[in-house]
Coordinates of C-alpha atoms in Angstrom, one line a residue:
M1 CA 7.2 -166.7 -37.1
T2 CA 5.9 -164.8 -40.1
K3 CA 5.2 -161.0 -38.7
D4 CA 1.8 -159.9 -40.1
K5 CA 1.8 -157.0 -41.9
G6 CA -1.2 -153.9 -40.7
G7 CA -2.3 -156.2 -38.5
L8 CA -5.5 -155.3 -35.9
T9 CA -4.1 -154.8 -32.2
Y10 CA -6.3 -154.5 -29.0
A11 CA -4.8 -151.3 -27.9
G12 CA -5.2 -150.0 -31.8
A13 CA -9.0 -151.5 -31.6
G14 CA -9.0 -148.4 -28.5
V15 CA -8.2 -150.7 -25.0
D16 CA -4.9 -150.2 -23.6
I17 CA -4.0 -153.0 -21.1
D18 CA -1.0 -151.6 -20.0
A19 CA -2.6 -148.3 -18.9
G20 CA -4.9 -151.0 -16.7
N21 CA -1.7 -152.0 -15.1
R22 CA -0.2 -149.0 -14.9
L23 CA -3.9 -148.2 -12.8
V24 CA -3.2 -151.3 -10.7
D25 CA 0.3 -150.0 -9.5
L26 CA -1.2 -146.6 -8.9
I27 CA -4.1 -147.3 -6.4
K28 CA -2.7 -150.2 -4.3
P29 CA -1.2 -148.4 -1.9
M30 CA -5.4 -146.1 -1.9
V31 CA -6.6 -149.6 -1.3
R32 CA -4.0 -151.0 1.4
A33 CA -5.2 -148.4 3.6
T34 CA -8.6 -149.1 3.9
A35 CA -7.5 -152.6 5.6
R36 CA -9.5 -153.4 8.4
P37 CA -10.2 -156.7 10.5
G38 CA -11.8 -159.2 8.2
A39 CA -10.2 -157.7 5.3
D40 CA -6.7 -157.4 4.1
A41 CA -7.4 -155.1 1.4
E42 CA -5.2 -156.3 -1.1
I43 CA -6.2 -156.3 -5.0
G44 CA -5.5 -158.2 -8.2
G45 CA -7.0 -161.4 -7.3
F46 CA -10.2 -163.0 -9.0
G47 CA -12.2 -161.7 -5.8
G48 CA -11.8 -160.3 -2.8
L49 CA -11.9 -162.3 0.5
F50 CA -13.7 -161.4 3.8
D51 CA -13.6 -163.1 7.1
L52 CA -16.7 -162.2 9.2
K53 CA -15.0 -163.9 12.3
A54 CA -12.1 -162.0 12.5
A55 CA -14.5 -159.0 12.3
G56 CA -16.1 -160.0 15.7
F57 CA -19.3 -161.3 14.4
R58 CA -21.3 -164.0 15.9
D59 CA -24.1 -164.3 13.9
P60 CA -24.1 -162.2 11.3
V61 CA -26.9 -160.9 9.4
L62 CA -25.4 -160.1 5.8
V63 CA -26.7 -156.8 4.6
A64 CA -26.0 -155.6 0.7
A65 CA -26.2 -152.4 -1.2
T66 CA -25.4 -150.7 -5.1
D67 CA -25.8 -147.7 -6.3
G68 CA -24.0 -145.2 -8.7
V69 CA -24.0 -141.2 -8.7
G70 CA -26.3 -140.5 -11.5
T71 CA -25.7 -137.8 -13.8
K72 CA -23.3 -135.8 -11.3
V73 CA -20.8 -137.8 -13.0
K74 CA -21.5 -135.4 -16.0
I75 CA -20.2 -132.3 -13.7
A76 CA -17.1 -134.1 -13.0
I77 CA -16.4 -134.7 -16.8
E78 CA -16.8 -131.7 -18.0
S79 CA -15.3 -129.6 -15.0
G80 CA -12.1 -131.9 -14.4
H81 CA -13.2 -132.2 -10.5
H82 CA -12.6 -135.9 -10.0
D83 CA -11.8 -136.3 -6.7
G84 CA -14.9 -136.1 -4.8
I85 CA -16.8 -138.5 -7.3
G86 CA -15.7 -141.6 -5.7
I87 CA -16.7 -140.4 -2.0
D88 CA -20.0 -140.4 -3.4
L89 CA -19.7 -143.7 -4.9
V90 CA -19.3 -145.2 -1.4
A91 CA -21.6 -142.5 0.4
M92 CA -24.5 -143.8 -1.7
S93 CA -24.2 -147.9 -0.8
V94 CA -22.7 -147.5 2.6
N95 CA -25.6 -144.6 3.8
D96 CA -28.1 -146.7 2.7
L97 CA -26.7 -150.1 4.6
V98 CA -26.6 -148.4 7.9
V99 CA -30.1 -147.5 8.1
Q100 CA -30.7 -151.1 8.3
G101 CA -28.2 -151.0 11.2
A102 CA -25.7 -152.3 10.1
E103 CA -21.8 -152.0 9.6
P104 CA -20.5 -151.7 6.2
L105 CA -17.5 -154.3 5.7
F106 CA -16.4 -154.2 2.5
F107 CA -16.9 -152.3 -1.2
L108 CA -16.3 -153.2 -4.7
D109 CA -16.4 -150.9 -7.6
Y110 CA -17.3 -151.2 -11.0
F111 CA -15.4 -148.0 -13.6
A112 CA -16.1 -148.3 -17.3
C113 CA -14.9 -145.5 -19.5
G114 CA -13.8 -144.8 -23.3
R115 CA -10.3 -144.6 -22.7
L116 CA -8.4 -145.2 -19.6
D117 CA -6.9 -141.9 -18.6
P118 CA -5.1 -143.4 -15.8
A119 CA -3.6 -140.6 -13.5
A120 CA -7.8 -139.3 -13.6
T121 CA -9.1 -143.1 -12.8
A122 CA -6.3 -142.8 -10.2
A123 CA -7.8 -139.6 -8.5
I124 CA -11.8 -141.5 -8.8
V125 CA -10.2 -144.6 -6.7
A126 CA -9.0 -142.1 -4.5
G127 CA -11.7 -140.5 -3.5
I128 CA -12.9 -144.3 -3.2
A129 CA -10.5 -144.9 -1.0
T130 CA -11.4 -142.2 1.7
G131 CA -14.6 -143.1 1.4
C132 CA -14.4 -146.7 2.7
R133 CA -11.4 -145.3 4.9
E134 CA -13.9 -142.9 6.6
S135 CA -17.0 -145.5 7.0
G136 CA -14.8 -148.5 8.5
C137 CA -14.8 -150.7 5.6
A138 CA -12.2 -152.1 2.9
L139 CA -12.1 -151.8 -0.7
I140 CA -11.6 -155.2 -1.8
G141 CA -11.8 -155.3 -5.6
G142 CA -13.3 -154.1 -8.0
E143 CA -13.4 -153.6 -12.3
T144 CA -11.9 -151.1 -14.9
A145 CA -13.7 -151.6 -18.1
E146 CA -12.3 -149.7 -20.9
M147 CA -15.0 -150.0 -23.8
P148 CA -14.7 -147.3 -27.1
G149 CA -17.4 -147.0 -29.6
L150 CA -19.6 -147.6 -26.0
Y151 CA -18.5 -144.6 -24.4
A152 CA -16.7 -141.4 -25.9
A153 CA -13.6 -140.2 -25.2
G154 CA -13.5 -138.7 -22.0
D155 CA -16.6 -140.1 -20.7
Y156 CA -16.9 -142.6 -17.7
D157 CA -19.6 -144.1 -15.4
L158 CA -19.2 -146.3 -12.1
A159 CA -21.3 -147.8 -9.8
G160 CA -20.7 -149.6 -6.4
F161 CA -21.7 -152.3 -4.6
A162 CA -21.0 -152.5 -0.4
V163 CA -21.7 -155.3 1.9
G164 CA -22.0 -155.1 5.5
A165 CA -23.6 -156.7 8.3
A166 CA -25.6 -156.9 11.6
E167 CA -26.2 -159.2 14.5
R168 CA -29.4 -161.3 14.1
G169 CA -32.4 -159.2 16.4
T170 CA -30.8 -155.9 15.9
L171 CA -31.6 -155.1 12.2
L172 CA -33.6 -151.5 11.9
P173 CA -36.2 -150.3 11.6
R174 CA -37.7 -151.8 14.5
P175 CA -41.2 -152.9 15.1
D176 CA -42.0 -150.6 17.8
I177 CA -42.0 -147.4 16.0
A178 CA -45.4 -145.3 17.3
P179 CA -47.0 -141.9 16.9
G180 CA -45.4 -139.5 19.3
D181 CA -41.7 -140.7 18.2
A182 CA -39.0 -137.9 17.5
V183 CA -38.1 -137.1 14.1
I184 CA -34.5 -136.0 14.5
G185 CA -32.5 -134.6 11.1
L186 CA -29.0 -134.6 10.1
A187 CA -27.8 -132.0 7.9
S188 CA -26.3 -132.9 4.6
S189 CA -23.3 -131.2 3.2
G190 CA -25.2 -130.0 -0.2
V191 CA -27.0 -131.6 -2.9
H192 CA -25.6 -135.4 -2.4
S193 CA -26.0 -137.4 -5.7
N194 CA -29.6 -137.3 -6.3
G195 CA -31.3 -134.3 -8.5
F196 CA -28.4 -133.6 -10.9
S197 CA -30.3 -133.7 -14.1
L198 CA -32.7 -130.9 -13.0
V199 CA -29.4 -129.0 -11.5
R200 CA -28.0 -129.0 -14.9
K201 CA -31.2 -127.7 -16.4
V202 CA -31.0 -125.0 -13.7
A203 CA -27.3 -124.4 -14.8
E204 CA -28.2 -124.0 -18.0
R205 CA -31.1 -121.9 -18.2
A206 CA -28.7 -119.6 -15.8
R207 CA -26.0 -119.6 -18.7
L208 CA -23.6 -120.5 -16.1
G209 CA -20.7 -123.0 -16.8
W210 CA -19.4 -124.8 -14.6
T211 CA -16.2 -122.8 -14.5
D212 CA -17.8 -119.4 -13.7
P213 CA -18.0 -118.6 -10.0
A214 CA -20.6 -120.4 -7.8
P215 CA -23.7 -117.4 -6.6
F216 CA -23.7 -119.6 -3.7
A217 CA -20.4 -120.4 -2.6
P218 CA -17.9 -117.3 -2.5
G219 CA -14.3 -118.4 -3.7
M220 CA -15.3 -121.7 -5.6
D221 CA -16.4 -122.4 -9.3
L222 CA -19.4 -123.6 -9.7
G223 CA -18.8 -127.1 -10.9
A224 CA -16.4 -127.7 -7.6
A225 CA -19.1 -126.7 -5.2
L226 CA -21.6 -128.6 -6.5
L227 CA -19.3 -131.7 -6.4
T228 CA -19.6 -131.3 -2.6
P229 CA -19.1 -135.0 -2.0
T230 CA -22.1 -137.0 -0.3
R231 CA -21.7 -136.7 3.6
L232 CA -20.8 -140.1 5.4
Y233 CA -23.6 -141.2 7.8
V234 CA -21.8 -144.3 9.1
K235 CA -20.0 -143.8 12.0
A236 CA -22.2 -141.2 13.7
C237 CA -24.8 -143.3 13.1
L238 CA -23.7 -146.7 14.7
R239 CA -22.3 -145.1 17.8
A240 CA -25.9 -143.3 18.0
I241 CA -27.3 -146.8 18.0
R242 CA -25.0 -148.7 19.7
D243 CA -24.6 -145.7 22.5
T244 CA -27.9 -145.1 23.1
G245 CA -30.0 -148.1 21.9
A246 CA -32.5 -145.5 21.3
I247 CA -32.5 -145.5 17.5
K248 CA -35.8 -147.4 15.8
G249 CA -35.1 -146.4 12.6
L250 CA -33.5 -144.5 9.8
A251 CA -34.3 -143.0 6.4
H252 CA -31.3 -141.6 3.6
I253 CA -33.0 -138.9 1.8
T254 CA -32.0 -139.4 -1.7
G255 CA -34.0 -139.1 -4.6
G256 CA -37.7 -138.7 -3.9
G257 CA -36.6 -136.5 -0.8
F258 CA -38.8 -136.5 2.5
P259 CA -41.9 -138.0 0.9
D260 CA -40.8 -140.9 -0.2
N261 CA -38.1 -142.0 1.6
I262 CA -39.1 -141.7 5.1
P263 CA -42.2 -144.1 4.8
R264 CA -40.0 -146.3 3.6
V265 CA -39.2 -147.0 7.6
L266 CA -42.2 -146.6 9.0
P267 CA -45.0 -148.9 9.9
Q268 CA -48.3 -148.8 7.5
G269 CA -51.0 -146.5 8.7
L270 CA -47.8 -144.4 10.4
G271 CA -46.4 -141.2 8.6
A272 CA -44.3 -137.9 9.7
R273 CA -45.3 -134.4 10.5
L274 CA -42.1 -131.9 10.0
D275 CA -41.4 -128.8 10.2
L276 CA -39.7 -127.3 7.4
A277 CA -38.9 -123.9 9.7
K278 CA -36.8 -126.1 11.2
V279 CA -34.9 -127.8 7.6
P280 CA -31.2 -126.1 7.7
V281 CA -31.7 -124.8 3.8
L282 CA -28.3 -124.9 2.3
P283 CA -27.7 -121.5 -0.1
V284 CA -27.2 -124.3 -3.2
F285 CA -30.4 -124.8 -2.6
R286 CA -32.0 -121.6 -2.6
W287 CA -29.5 -120.5 -6.1
L288 CA -31.6 -123.9 -7.1
A289 CA -35.0 -122.7 -6.5
E290 CA -34.4 -119.3 -7.3
A291 CA -32.8 -119.5 -10.6
G292 CA -35.0 -122.7 -11.9
G293 CA -38.3 -121.5 -10.5
I294 CA -38.8 -124.4 -8.9
A295 CA -41.6 -124.9 -6.6
E296 CA -41.3 -125.9 -2.9
A297 CA -43.1 -129.0 -3.5
E298 CA -41.0 -129.7 -6.2
M299 CA -37.9 -129.1 -4.2
L300 CA -39.0 -131.4 -1.5
R301 CA -39.6 -134.0 -3.7
T302 CA -36.2 -134.0 -5.9
F303 CA -33.5 -132.9 -3.4
N304 CA -32.8 -133.2 0.6
C305 CA -32.8 -129.7 0.7
G306 CA -30.6 -129.5 3.5
I307 CA -31.3 -133.0 5.8
G308 CA -29.4 -135.9 4.4
M309 CA -30.4 -138.5 6.8
V310 CA -33.5 -138.6 9.2
A311 CA -33.6 -141.1 12.5
I312 CA -36.6 -142.1 14.5
V313 CA -36.4 -142.2 18.2
A314 CA -38.6 -142.1 21.4
A315 CA -39.4 -139.0 22.4
A316 CA -38.0 -138.9 25.8
A317 CA -34.4 -140.5 23.9
A318 CA -34.6 -137.3 21.1
D319 CA -32.5 -135.2 23.5
K320 CA -29.8 -137.8 24.0
V321 CA -29.5 -139.0 20.7
I322 CA -29.0 -135.4 19.6
G323 CA -26.2 -135.4 21.9
S324 CA -24.5 -138.4 20.7
L325 CA -24.8 -137.2 17.1
R326 CA -23.4 -134.1 17.9
E327 CA -20.8 -135.4 19.8
A328 CA -19.7 -137.5 16.3
G329 CA -19.4 -134.5 14.1
E330 CA -23.1 -134.2 12.9
S331 CA -25.5 -131.1 13.0
A332 CA -28.9 -132.9 14.6
V333 CA -32.0 -131.1 14.8
H334 CA -35.9 -131.9 16.5
L335 CA -37.3 -132.0 13.0
G336 CA -40.7 -133.5 13.6
V337 CA -42.6 -136.1 15.1
V338 CA -44.5 -139.2 13.7
I339 CA -48.1 -139.5 13.2
A340 CA -51.1 -141.9 12.5
A341 CA -51.6 -141.7 8.7
P342 CA -54.0 -144.3 7.6
E343 CA -54.7 -142.6 4.3
G344 CA -53.5 -139.9 2.4
E345 CA -50.0 -138.3 2.2
R346 CA -48.1 -140.0 4.9
V347 CA -45.6 -136.6 5.2
R348 CA -47.1 -133.7 6.5
Y349 CA -45.8 -129.9 6.7
D350 CA -46.1 -127.0 8.8
G351 CA -44.5 -123.7 7.9
H352 CA -42.1 -123.5 4.7
L353 CA -38.7 -124.0 3.6
A354 CA -36.2 -121.0 4.4
L355 CA -35.6 -120.7 0.2
R356 CA -35.4 -116.9 0.3
G357 CA -32.9 -114.5 1.8

């Protein structure tokens, strides 16, 4: 066969198949560690398999969710801190499953970049595997796409896809949510994965780089502090659902904060009245409000402000549910009450966030 001189190759065009194969070898042990009943968590085939019967379900309803981590990725890229962003990816989808009473079963990821760096990508997948293990779901597949020309060298983006299940008749929210029900808040770990376009603007306004000391987290640089992974609420919420039988609804507090997310699980005509003094405002939110001159209403509409998940329960069961959540390691507070709200704002506030001091 005559060898072409100066012929083009895929590698010369910027796509390194060998690097992709090295990545698969690096991540196989991480993926295997997420195995659970119903899935062996092996990768390399054309599709992932899951056996619902082996997972113990009799009459399941499947629930699916997909999400990314938004412009938080930009901070990970620019700071070089890649290890936690995979946990964020899992959390944003599995937390959306549990609010419907579903147990996460399996997860798939999609990773796109300009040039594949096997070591950095393996760090991201390690975070994904950690998030899956902590949520009880198997990482059964994914896709890595190297796309030079579409992404600059060093840039990447990722998306996640989670599928869960609940036995028929057990899905949330329940139809019996009523005025007088208690609203319980579960503490967040930080900014989670929403509002980072505004976070980056605040850092720019404060003239801080990602390697500068974090004003709100002594001993940490700003990039690492802001990249604190999204809290995984799955196991604690599933435990409280099953042990107490009292949770009527759950709301994952993501983009849109309290005013946009709580009404998603309430029947029409109902709202919530929250005591903002009960919100455990984290130092990062105080810094954002002060350094960015951000008004309280904007903080509440953009960030979780310290509460990453909300539970709706009968008032008489509030202490029991809070006890179950705390036993599972969550910090839970009695945040407010469900109210009639036939018109006007459906989420109303007493007091103010502790954004100073």
